[in-house]
Coordinates of C-alpha atoms and ligand atoms in Angstrom, one line a residue:
M96 CA -28.4 -9.7 -18.2
S97 CA -28.6 -11.7 -14.7
T98 CA -25.6 -12.7 -12.8
L99 CA -26.1 -15.8 -13.1
R100 CA -26.5 -15.6 -16.5
R101 CA -23.0 -13.9 -16.8
K102 CA -21.6 -16.3 -14.6
W103 CA -22.8 -19.2 -16.5
S104 CA -21.8 -18.0 -19.8
A105 CA -18.1 -17.2 -18.5
A106 CA -18.1 -21.0 -17.0
L107 CA -18.9 -22.4 -20.4
A108 CA -16.6 -20.3 -22.4
T109 CA -13.9 -20.8 -19.6
V110 CA -14.6 -24.5 -19.8
A111 CA -14.4 -24.6 -23.3
L112 CA -11.6 -22.4 -24.1
A113 CA -9.5 -24.2 -21.7
A114 CA -10.1 -27.8 -22.8
G115 CA -8.7 -26.6 -26.0
M116 CA -12.2 -27.4 -27.3
F117 CA -12.4 -24.5 -30.1
S118 CA -10.1 -25.8 -33.1
A119 CA -8.3 -23.2 -35.2
V120 CA -11.8 -21.4 -36.3
A121 CA -12.0 -17.9 -35.5
S122 CA -11.1 -17.3 -31.4
P123 CA -14.8 -17.9 -30.2
N124 CA -16.2 -15.0 -28.9
V125 CA -19.0 -16.6 -27.8
F126 CA -20.1 -15.0 -24.7
A127 CA -18.1 -11.6 -25.5
A128 CA -21.2 -9.6 -25.5
A129 CA -22.5 -11.4 -22.4
A130 CA -22.0 -8.9 -19.8
H131 CA -24.4 -6.8 -21.9
R132 CA -27.1 -9.4 -22.4
A133 CA -30.7 -8.1 -21.9
P134 CA -33.1 -10.8 -20.1
A135 CA -35.5 -12.3 -22.5
H136 CA -38.7 -10.4 -22.3
K137 CA -40.7 -13.0 -23.9
K138 CA -40.7 -16.7 -24.2
W139 CA -39.2 -18.0 -27.3
T140 CA -39.9 -21.4 -29.0
I141 CA -36.8 -23.2 -30.4
G142 CA -37.0 -26.1 -32.7
F143 CA -34.5 -28.7 -31.7
V144 CA -34.1 -31.7 -34.5
P145 CA -31.9 -34.0 -33.4
G146 CA -30.6 -36.3 -36.2
I147 CA -32.3 -39.5 -34.8
T148 CA -34.2 -39.6 -31.7
T149 CA -32.8 -43.2 -30.5
D150 CA -29.1 -42.4 -29.9
A151 CA -27.5 -41.4 -26.9
F152 CA -25.3 -38.8 -29.1
Y153 CA -28.4 -36.7 -29.5
I154 CA -29.6 -37.8 -26.2
S155 CA -26.4 -36.7 -24.5
M156 CA -27.2 -33.5 -27.0
L157 CA -30.7 -33.0 -25.8
Q158 CA -29.2 -32.9 -22.4
G159 CA -27.3 -30.0 -22.7
A160 CA -29.8 -28.0 -24.8
R161 CA -32.6 -28.5 -22.0
A162 CA -30.3 -27.3 -19.6
E163 CA -29.4 -24.4 -21.4
A164 CA -32.8 -23.8 -22.1
A165 CA -33.9 -23.7 -18.6
K166 CA -31.3 -21.6 -17.6
L167 CA -32.4 -19.1 -20.3
G168 CA -35.6 -19.2 -20.2
V169 CA -36.6 -20.5 -23.7
N170 CA -39.1 -23.4 -25.1
L171 CA -37.6 -26.5 -26.6
D172 CA -39.9 -27.6 -29.3
V173 CA -37.9 -31.5 -29.7
Q174 CA -39.0 -33.1 -32.6
G175 CA -37.3 -36.2 -34.5
A176 CA -37.4 -39.7 -36.2
A177 CA -36.6 -42.9 -35.1
Q178 CA -34.8 -43.6 -38.0
W179 CA -32.1 -41.4 -40.2
N180 CA -34.4 -40.5 -42.9
Y181 CA -34.0 -37.5 -44.4
V182 CA -37.3 -37.3 -46.3
M183 CA -38.8 -37.9 -42.6
Q184 CA -36.8 -35.1 -41.4
A185 CA -37.7 -32.8 -44.1
Q186 CA -41.4 -33.1 -42.7
I187 CA -40.7 -32.5 -39.3
V188 CA -39.1 -29.1 -40.5
N189 CA -41.7 -28.1 -42.5
D190 CA -44.2 -28.9 -39.5
L191 CA -42.0 -26.5 -37.2
V192 CA -41.9 -23.9 -39.8
T193 CA -45.7 -24.4 -39.7
K194 CA -45.5 -23.8 -35.9
K195 CA -43.7 -21.0 -36.8
V196 CA -41.2 -21.7 -34.2
N197 CA -38.7 -18.3 -33.5
L198 CA -35.5 -20.4 -34.7
L199 CA -34.7 -24.1 -35.7
V200 CA -31.6 -26.0 -34.4
I201 CA -31.0 -29.2 -36.4
A202 CA -28.7 -31.9 -37.1
P203 CA -29.3 -32.2 -41.0
N204 CA -29.9 -36.1 -42.1
D205 CA -28.1 -35.2 -45.4
A206 CA -25.9 -32.5 -46.8
N207 CA -27.7 -31.8 -49.8
A208 CA -31.1 -33.4 -49.6
M209 CA -31.8 -30.7 -46.6
I210 CA -31.1 -27.9 -48.0
P211 CA -34.3 -26.9 -49.6
P212 CA -36.6 -27.8 -46.4
L213 CA -33.6 -25.7 -44.6
K214 CA -34.1 -23.0 -47.2
S215 CA -37.8 -22.5 -46.7
A216 CA -37.4 -22.2 -43.2
V217 CA -35.0 -18.9 -43.8
K218 CA -37.5 -17.8 -46.4
A219 CA -40.0 -18.1 -43.9
G220 CA -38.2 -16.1 -41.5
I221 CA -37.0 -18.9 -39.2
P222 CA -32.9 -18.8 -38.8
V223 CA -31.6 -21.6 -38.6
I224 CA -28.5 -23.3 -36.8
T225 CA -26.8 -26.6 -37.6
V226 CA -25.6 -29.0 -34.7
D227 CA -23.0 -32.0 -35.3
T228 CA -23.9 -32.8 -39.0
T229 CA -24.6 -29.6 -41.3
I230 CA -25.5 -29.1 -45.2
N231 CA -23.9 -28.3 -48.0
D232 CA -24.8 -24.5 -48.3
P233 CA -23.5 -22.9 -45.0
G234 CA -24.3 -19.5 -46.3
I235 CA -28.1 -19.5 -45.0
L236 CA -27.0 -20.5 -41.3
V237 CA -26.5 -18.6 -38.2
S238 CA -23.9 -20.7 -37.0
R239 CA -22.6 -24.8 -37.4
I240 CA -21.3 -26.5 -34.2
T241 CA -19.7 -29.5 -34.5
S242 CA -17.0 -31.5 -33.1
N243 CA -14.0 -31.8 -35.4
N244 CA -14.7 -34.7 -37.7
V245 CA -11.7 -34.7 -40.0
Q246 CA -9.5 -34.7 -37.4
G247 CA -11.0 -37.3 -35.8
G248 CA -10.8 -39.5 -38.5
A249 CA -7.2 -38.6 -38.8
L250 CA -6.6 -39.7 -35.1
A251 CA -8.3 -42.9 -35.6
A252 CA -5.9 -43.6 -38.4
Q253 CA -2.7 -42.8 -36.3
T254 CA -4.3 -44.8 -33.9
L255 CA -4.9 -47.7 -35.5
A256 CA -1.6 -47.9 -37.6
K257 CA 0.3 -47.9 -34.1
M258 CA -2.1 -50.8 -32.4
I259 CA -0.9 -53.0 -36.1
G260 CA 2.2 -52.0 -36.0
Y261 CA 2.2 -49.8 -39.0
S262 CA 1.5 -52.7 -41.5
G263 CA -1.3 -54.7 -42.8
D264 CA -4.9 -54.9 -44.1
V265 CA -7.7 -52.3 -42.4
A266 CA -11.2 -51.8 -43.3
L267 CA -13.5 -49.1 -42.7
M268 CA -17.1 -49.2 -41.6
N269 CA -18.8 -46.2 -42.6
V270 CA -22.8 -45.1 -42.1
T271 CA -24.6 -43.7 -44.9
P272 CA -23.0 -41.3 -47.8
G273 CA -24.1 -37.7 -47.5
I274 CA -24.0 -37.8 -43.7
S275 CA -21.1 -34.7 -43.5
T276 CA -20.1 -35.9 -39.6
T277 CA -19.1 -39.6 -41.0
D278 CA -18.1 -38.5 -44.3
Q279 CA -15.6 -36.0 -43.1
R280 CA -14.4 -39.0 -40.7
Q281 CA -13.5 -41.1 -43.7
Q282 CA -12.0 -38.2 -45.3
G283 CA -9.7 -37.5 -42.9
F284 CA -8.7 -41.3 -42.2
L285 CA -8.0 -42.3 -46.0
A286 CA -5.8 -39.3 -46.0
E287 CA -4.0 -40.0 -42.8
I288 CA -3.6 -43.7 -43.4
K289 CA -2.0 -43.1 -46.7
K290 CA 1.3 -42.0 -44.8
F291 CA 1.9 -45.7 -43.7
P292 CA 2.6 -47.4 -46.9
K293 CA 2.5 -50.7 -45.6
I294 CA -1.1 -50.5 -44.5
H295 CA -3.7 -51.6 -47.0
V296 CA -7.6 -50.5 -46.8
V297 CA -9.0 -53.1 -47.9
A298 CA -12.6 -52.6 -47.5
V299 CA -14.9 -49.5 -47.1
E300 CA -18.6 -50.3 -46.3
Y301 CA -22.2 -48.4 -45.5
T302 CA -24.1 -50.3 -43.1
N303 CA -27.1 -47.6 -43.2
D304 CA -26.6 -47.7 -39.4
Q305 CA -27.5 -51.1 -38.9
Q306 CA -25.5 -53.1 -36.5
S307 CA -26.2 -56.2 -38.1
T308 CA -25.0 -54.9 -41.4
A309 CA -22.0 -54.0 -39.6
S310 CA -21.7 -57.7 -38.2
N311 CA -22.6 -59.6 -41.7
D312 CA -20.0 -57.2 -43.6
T313 CA -17.2 -57.9 -40.5
E314 CA -17.4 -61.4 -41.4
N315 CA -17.4 -60.9 -45.2
I316 CA -14.3 -58.9 -44.9
L317 CA -12.7 -61.5 -43.0
L318 CA -13.4 -64.2 -45.4
A319 CA -12.1 -62.4 -48.1
H320 CA -9.2 -60.7 -46.2
P321 CA -8.5 -63.5 -43.1
H322 CA -4.9 -61.7 -41.9
L323 CA -7.4 -58.2 -41.5
K324 CA -5.9 -56.5 -38.7
G325 CA -7.9 -53.3 -37.6
V326 CA -11.2 -51.8 -38.5
F327 CA -12.2 -47.9 -38.1
A328 CA -15.7 -47.8 -37.1
M329 CA -17.4 -44.6 -37.8
N330 CA -20.1 -44.4 -35.2
D331 CA -21.6 -46.4 -32.3
V332 CA -23.7 -48.7 -34.2
N333 CA -21.1 -49.8 -36.6
S334 CA -18.3 -50.4 -33.7
G335 CA -20.7 -52.6 -32.0
G336 CA -21.5 -55.0 -35.3
V337 CA -17.8 -55.0 -35.6
A338 CA -16.9 -56.1 -32.0
E339 CA -20.0 -58.6 -32.0
A340 CA -18.6 -60.4 -35.4
L341 CA -14.9 -60.3 -34.4
K342 CA -15.9 -62.0 -30.8
A343 CA -17.9 -64.3 -32.6
K344 CA -15.0 -65.6 -34.7
G345 CA -12.4 -65.2 -31.4
K346 CA -10.8 -62.7 -33.0
S347 CA -11.6 -59.8 -30.1
N348 CA -8.4 -57.3 -29.7
Q349 CA -6.8 -59.8 -32.5
V350 CA -8.3 -57.4 -35.0
K351 CA -8.1 -54.2 -33.5
I352 CA -10.8 -51.4 -33.4
V353 CA -10.9 -47.9 -33.3
A354 CA -14.1 -46.3 -33.3
Y355 CA -16.3 -42.9 -32.8
D356 CA -18.7 -42.0 -30.1
A357 CA -18.7 -42.8 -26.5
E358 CA -22.6 -44.4 -26.0
P359 CA -22.9 -47.1 -22.9
I360 CA -22.5 -49.7 -25.1
A361 CA -19.6 -48.7 -26.9
V362 CA -18.0 -47.9 -23.2
N363 CA -18.8 -51.5 -22.6
F364 CA -16.7 -52.9 -25.6
L365 CA -14.1 -50.7 -24.6
M366 CA -13.9 -51.6 -21.0
K367 CA -14.0 -55.2 -22.1
N368 CA -11.2 -54.5 -24.5
E369 CA -13.2 -55.5 -27.3
V370 CA -12.9 -51.9 -28.9
Q371 CA -9.7 -50.9 -28.3
A372 CA -10.2 -46.9 -28.6
L373 CA -12.9 -44.7 -28.6
I374 CA -12.8 -41.0 -30.2
V375 CA -15.3 -39.4 -28.1
Q376 CA -17.3 -36.0 -29.3
K377 CA -19.1 -33.7 -26.8
P378 CA -22.3 -33.8 -27.6
Y379 CA -23.9 -32.4 -24.1
M380 CA -21.7 -29.0 -25.1
E381 CA -23.0 -29.2 -28.5
G382 CA -26.6 -29.0 -27.4
Q383 CA -26.0 -26.2 -24.8
M384 CA -24.1 -23.8 -27.5
A385 CA -26.9 -24.4 -30.0
V386 CA -29.3 -23.1 -27.5
L387 CA -26.9 -20.5 -26.4
Y388 CA -26.2 -19.0 -29.7
A389 CA -30.2 -19.4 -30.5
Y390 CA -30.5 -17.1 -27.4
D391 CA -28.0 -14.9 -28.5
Y392 CA -29.7 -14.4 -32.0
L393 CA -33.1 -14.2 -31.1
S394 CA -31.7 -11.0 -28.1
G395 CA -29.9 -9.4 -31.3
H396 CA -26.8 -10.3 -29.8
R397 CA -25.3 -11.6 -33.1
K398 CA -21.5 -10.5 -32.8
A399 CA -21.2 -13.2 -29.8
I400 CA -22.2 -16.1 -32.0
V401 CA -18.9 -17.7 -34.3
K402 CA -20.4 -18.9 -37.4
N403 CA -18.2 -22.0 -37.5
V404 CA -17.8 -23.9 -34.1
V405 CA -15.5 -27.0 -33.9
L406 CA -15.2 -28.9 -31.0
A407 CA -11.9 -30.9 -30.2
N408 CA -12.4 -34.6 -29.6
V409 CA -11.0 -36.7 -27.1
M410 CA -9.1 -40.3 -27.4
A411 CA -10.4 -42.6 -24.7
D412 CA -8.3 -45.9 -25.3
Q413 CA -7.3 -49.0 -22.5
S414 CA -4.3 -46.4 -20.9
N415 CA -6.9 -43.6 -20.0
K416 CA -10.5 -45.3 -19.8
H417 CA -10.9 -45.0 -16.1
N418 CA -9.6 -41.7 -16.1
P419 CA -11.9 -39.3 -15.0
A420 CA -11.0 -36.4 -17.2
I421 CA -12.2 -38.9 -20.0
T422 CA -14.9 -40.8 -18.3
K423 CA -16.4 -37.2 -17.7
W424 CA -17.0 -37.1 -21.6
Y425 CA -18.9 -40.5 -21.9
Y426 CA -22.2 -40.1 -23.0
K427 CA -25.4 -40.7 -20.8
S428 CA -28.5 -42.4 -22.2
Ligands
T6T117 O1 -21.3 -40.1 -34.7 C1 -22.7 -39.5 -33.8 C2 -22.6 -38.3 -34.9 O2 -21.8 -37.6 -34.6 C3 -22.9 -38.6 -36.5 O3 -23.4 -37.7 -37.2 C4 -24.2 -39.7 -36.8 O4 -23.7 -40.9 -36.1 C5 -24.1 -40.7 -34.3 O5 -25.0 -39.9 -34.2 C6 -23.6 -41.9 -33.3 O6 -24.6 -42.4 -34.0

């Protein structure tokens, strides 16, 4: 393996491990075989299917994937839909199978509906790595790479509880049932918020990733629960909708918002204290690792692959939102 590749691998491992980015999952021997990797003797093509093409989370992920693909000398065939739609995504997978890509990296739009098309890909001899979201049949996968969504939900509950003085009404703004990541965030939040008996979850809404729906739902929740004190928004589209609705009612920073993700628009709300805290993932690194593992798998260094990678989250709030140790993780659009 080239010296540059070995240095890069060691650097990525150092960053990931030093930053405590791997949770309790098996200690990642991500680059254990790094010293012995042979350079790719042919141009492999990796099919890369983001959850959606129009979201800065996946744009950041693709930036990391492309950077790693350039370092390793592999091709990326990026195919995705502009909307969260597992029927469209299944067709994209089938098209990439027909094109006979060497390996498929995907953020599945639905944990169950995407099992059949991905099983077909594996049956056709195309190995699959999931990134960000995953499917409810991990046995067919080479690896699953994601952030710690259950922990992120629990952290949101702890943070919101403290912000509202450990009592009062709160609401959850989720996306669509069946998305593994946002389902796990809700799971983590609801389990943790039970530790605060004076806090009542008065609504759990699903917006289908539409900001206008998040705004309308927030207005309706305020009408039904005028003493609402906090909202957990499980992605950036939802946090934008909630923040805009509260602003329109003159309730910015009165009703507290803890939100997931750090797209530019979400960071803007954080800077204006119209959203009080963000749970920030590492999509760029997820993209890098997915391509690195694809390379490892195709080049036969499969012992270097961790089956279940769970990256730690970062909390950005009013006390650290300008700190470079935090701002470096804000997503790039
Ligand atoms: O929160 C991210 C991602 O982790 C999730 O799976 C889907 O929504 C986002 O892309 C943000 O919109």
